[in-house]
Coordinates of C-alpha atoms and ligand atoms in Angstrom, one line a residue:
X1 CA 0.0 0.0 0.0
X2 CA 2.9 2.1 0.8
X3 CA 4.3 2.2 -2.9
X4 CA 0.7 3.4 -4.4
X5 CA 1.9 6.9 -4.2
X6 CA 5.3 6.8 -5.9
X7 CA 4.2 4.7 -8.2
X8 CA 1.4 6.8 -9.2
X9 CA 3.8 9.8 -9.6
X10 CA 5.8 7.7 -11.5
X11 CA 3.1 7.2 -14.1
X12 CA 2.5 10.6 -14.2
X13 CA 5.8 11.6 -15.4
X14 CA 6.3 9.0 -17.6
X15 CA 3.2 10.6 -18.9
X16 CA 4.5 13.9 -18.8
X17 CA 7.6 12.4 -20.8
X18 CA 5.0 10.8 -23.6
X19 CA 2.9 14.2 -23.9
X20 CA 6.5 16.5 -24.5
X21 CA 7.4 13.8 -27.1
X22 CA 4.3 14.3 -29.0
X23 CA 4.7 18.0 -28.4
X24 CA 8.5 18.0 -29.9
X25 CA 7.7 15.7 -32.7
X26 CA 4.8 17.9 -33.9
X27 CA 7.5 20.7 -33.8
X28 CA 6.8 22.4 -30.4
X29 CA 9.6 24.9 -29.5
X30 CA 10.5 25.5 -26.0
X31 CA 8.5 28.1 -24.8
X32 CA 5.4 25.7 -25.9
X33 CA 7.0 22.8 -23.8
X34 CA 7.8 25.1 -20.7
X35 CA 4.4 26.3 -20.8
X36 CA 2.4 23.6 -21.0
X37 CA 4.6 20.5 -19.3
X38 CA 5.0 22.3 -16.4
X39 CA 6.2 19.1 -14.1
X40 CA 9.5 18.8 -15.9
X41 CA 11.8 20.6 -15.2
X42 CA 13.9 23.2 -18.4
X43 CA 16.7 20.9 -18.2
X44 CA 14.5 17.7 -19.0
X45 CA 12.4 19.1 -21.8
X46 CA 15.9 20.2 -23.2
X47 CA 17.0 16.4 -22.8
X48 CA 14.1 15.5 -24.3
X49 CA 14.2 17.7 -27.5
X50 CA 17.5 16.8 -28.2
X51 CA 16.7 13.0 -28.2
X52 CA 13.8 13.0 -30.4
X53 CA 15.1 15.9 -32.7
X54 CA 19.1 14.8 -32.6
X55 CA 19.2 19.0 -32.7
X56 CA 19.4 21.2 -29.8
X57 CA 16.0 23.7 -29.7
X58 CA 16.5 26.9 -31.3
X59 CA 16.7 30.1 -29.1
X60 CA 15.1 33.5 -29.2
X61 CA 11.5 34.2 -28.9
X62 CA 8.5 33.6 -30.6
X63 CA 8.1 36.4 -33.4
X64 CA 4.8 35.9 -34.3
X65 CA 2.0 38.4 -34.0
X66 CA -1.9 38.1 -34.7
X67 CA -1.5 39.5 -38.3
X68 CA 0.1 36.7 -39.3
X69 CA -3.6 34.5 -38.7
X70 CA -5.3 36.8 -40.6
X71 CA -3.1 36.9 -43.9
X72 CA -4.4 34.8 -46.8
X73 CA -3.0 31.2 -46.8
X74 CA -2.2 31.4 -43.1
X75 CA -5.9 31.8 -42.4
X76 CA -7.1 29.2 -44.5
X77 CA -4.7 27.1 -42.5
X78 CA -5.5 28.3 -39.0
X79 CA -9.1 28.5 -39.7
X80 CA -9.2 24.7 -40.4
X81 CA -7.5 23.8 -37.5
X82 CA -9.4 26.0 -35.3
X83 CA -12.7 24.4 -36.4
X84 CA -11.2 21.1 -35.5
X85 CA -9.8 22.5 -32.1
X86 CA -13.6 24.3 -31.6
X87 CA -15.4 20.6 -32.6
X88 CA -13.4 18.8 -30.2
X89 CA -13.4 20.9 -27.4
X90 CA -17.3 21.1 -27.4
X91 CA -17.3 17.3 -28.1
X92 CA -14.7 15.7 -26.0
X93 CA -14.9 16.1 -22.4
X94 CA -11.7 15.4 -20.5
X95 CA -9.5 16.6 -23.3
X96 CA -7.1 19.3 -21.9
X97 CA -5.5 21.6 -23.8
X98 CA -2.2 19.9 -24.8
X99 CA -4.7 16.7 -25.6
X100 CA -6.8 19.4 -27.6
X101 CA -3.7 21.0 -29.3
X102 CA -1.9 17.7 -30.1
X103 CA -4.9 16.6 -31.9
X104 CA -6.3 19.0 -33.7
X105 CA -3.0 19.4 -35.3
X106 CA -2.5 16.1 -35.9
X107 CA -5.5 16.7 -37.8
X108 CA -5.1 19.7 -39.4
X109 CA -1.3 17.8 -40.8
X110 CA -3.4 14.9 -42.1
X111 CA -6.0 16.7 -44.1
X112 CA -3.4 19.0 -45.8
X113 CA -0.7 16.0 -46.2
X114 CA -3.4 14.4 -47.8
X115 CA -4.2 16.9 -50.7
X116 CA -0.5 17.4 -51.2
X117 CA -0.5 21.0 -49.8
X118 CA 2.5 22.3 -47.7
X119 CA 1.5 23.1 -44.4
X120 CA 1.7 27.1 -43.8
X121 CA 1.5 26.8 -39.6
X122 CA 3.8 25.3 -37.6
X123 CA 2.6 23.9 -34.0
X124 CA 4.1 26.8 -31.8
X125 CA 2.3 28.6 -34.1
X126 CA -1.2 26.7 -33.4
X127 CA -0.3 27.1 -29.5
X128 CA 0.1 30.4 -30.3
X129 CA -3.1 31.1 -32.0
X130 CA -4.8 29.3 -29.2
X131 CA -3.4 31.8 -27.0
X132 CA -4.8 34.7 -28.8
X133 CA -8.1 33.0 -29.2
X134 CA -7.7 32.8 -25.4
X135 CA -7.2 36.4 -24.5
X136 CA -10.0 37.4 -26.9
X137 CA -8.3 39.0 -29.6
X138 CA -8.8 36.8 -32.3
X139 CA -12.0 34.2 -32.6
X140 CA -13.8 32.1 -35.5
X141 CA -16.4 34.2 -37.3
X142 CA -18.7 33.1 -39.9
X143 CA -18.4 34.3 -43.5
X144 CA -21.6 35.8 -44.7
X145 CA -21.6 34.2 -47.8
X146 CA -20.2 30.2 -47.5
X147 CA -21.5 30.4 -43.6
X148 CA -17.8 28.8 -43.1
X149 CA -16.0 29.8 -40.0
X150 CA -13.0 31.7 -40.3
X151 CA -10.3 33.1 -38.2
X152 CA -11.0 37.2 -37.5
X153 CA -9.9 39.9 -34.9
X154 CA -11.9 39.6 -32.1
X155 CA -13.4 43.1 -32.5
X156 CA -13.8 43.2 -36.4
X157 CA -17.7 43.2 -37.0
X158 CA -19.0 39.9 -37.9
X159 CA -21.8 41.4 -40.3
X160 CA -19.6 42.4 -42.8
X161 CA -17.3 38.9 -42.8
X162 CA -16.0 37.6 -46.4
X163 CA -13.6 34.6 -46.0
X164 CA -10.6 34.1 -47.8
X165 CA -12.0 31.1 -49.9
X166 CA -15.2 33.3 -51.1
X167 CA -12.6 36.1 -51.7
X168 CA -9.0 35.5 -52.5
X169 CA -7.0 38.1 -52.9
X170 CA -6.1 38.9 -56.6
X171 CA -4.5 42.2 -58.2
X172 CA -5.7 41.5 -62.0
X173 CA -9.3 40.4 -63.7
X174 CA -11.0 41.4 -60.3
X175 CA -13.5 44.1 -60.2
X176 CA -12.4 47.2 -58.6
X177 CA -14.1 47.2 -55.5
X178 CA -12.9 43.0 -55.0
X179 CA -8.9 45.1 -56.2
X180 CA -9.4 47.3 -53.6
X181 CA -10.8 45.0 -51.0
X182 CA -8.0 42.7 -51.4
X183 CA -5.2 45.4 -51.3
X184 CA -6.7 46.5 -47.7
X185 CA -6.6 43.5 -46.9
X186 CA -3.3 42.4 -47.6
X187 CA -1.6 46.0 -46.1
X188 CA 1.2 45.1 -48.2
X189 CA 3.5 48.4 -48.9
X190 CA 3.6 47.9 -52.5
X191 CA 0.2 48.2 -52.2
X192 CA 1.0 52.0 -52.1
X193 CA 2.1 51.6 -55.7
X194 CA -1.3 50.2 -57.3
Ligands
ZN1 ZN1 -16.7 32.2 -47.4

């Protein structure tokens, strides 16, 4: 009866261990495995990282910002995998959120690996738009014309919503007003040129 306690914490970080390998093999940087594997310690995960990629982790921070999810490919991407996050956190109850993460973009790999596209979004940066959808400033929002859900700022007004799919982004054989929608869109400084 004695040993019931160690060996229970035992489990648990050989647990640990299994959920930072699926991290690292999805591509998880540091600051995703610090974050969310919390009971092992900086020195472990870097262990860890170096076993399964044979490469240390590379430093510096995470550059990304919330522009990034709202560009065209990149939101086609994210959007796809944050329907997939959305449907399984609504429909699987005691999934947490590396379980959720690991998943959905397992998913999200699959689907695109399957129609021979290159995946534009790494997994720090699905942890990372998790994080934003977390502190409310970006969300899914429905276009108003497929009724597909699409990655938005939090505070742009839903009303109004064209997806990237119904809309792509094109600088010839567009009307004017679809030209000039998609230049504001894409804030791209040789946009200042056109
Ligand atoms: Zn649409």
């Amino acid at each position: 009866m004695t040993t019931t306690t160690p060996l229970k914490s035992l489990a648990d970080e050989a647990a640990q261990v299994m959920r930072a390998i699926t991290l690292i093999k999805l591509g998880a940087r540091m600051q995703v495995l610090e974050s969310e594997i919390s009971t092992l310690s900086r020195e472990r995960l870097i262990r860890l990282y170096r076993e399964v990629k044979g490469a240390s982790p590379p430093k510096g921070m995470l550059p990304f910002s919330e522009d990034w999810y709202l560009t065209w490919g990149p939101n086609i991407h994210t959007s796809m995998f944050a329907n997939v996050y959305a449907f399984l956190e609504a429909n699987s109850k005691g999934l947490d959120r590396v379980d959720l993460l690991t998943r959905a973009y397992s998913l999200y790999a699959e689907h695109f690996d399957m129609i021979g596209e290159p995946l534009q979004m790494d997994l720090t940066r699905a942890w990372t738009f998790i994080r934003f959808k977390d502190a409310g400033i970006l969300r899914l929002a429905g276009c108003t014309r497929c009724r597909g859900k699409f990655v938005a700022h939090a505070h742009e007004p839903s009303h109004s919503m064209v997806c990237g799919i119904c809309q792509p982004p094109s600088r010839a054989g567009k009307t004017k007003a679809a030209a000039k929608a998609a230049l504001e869109r894409d804030a791209a400084p040789q946009a200042q040129a056109a």
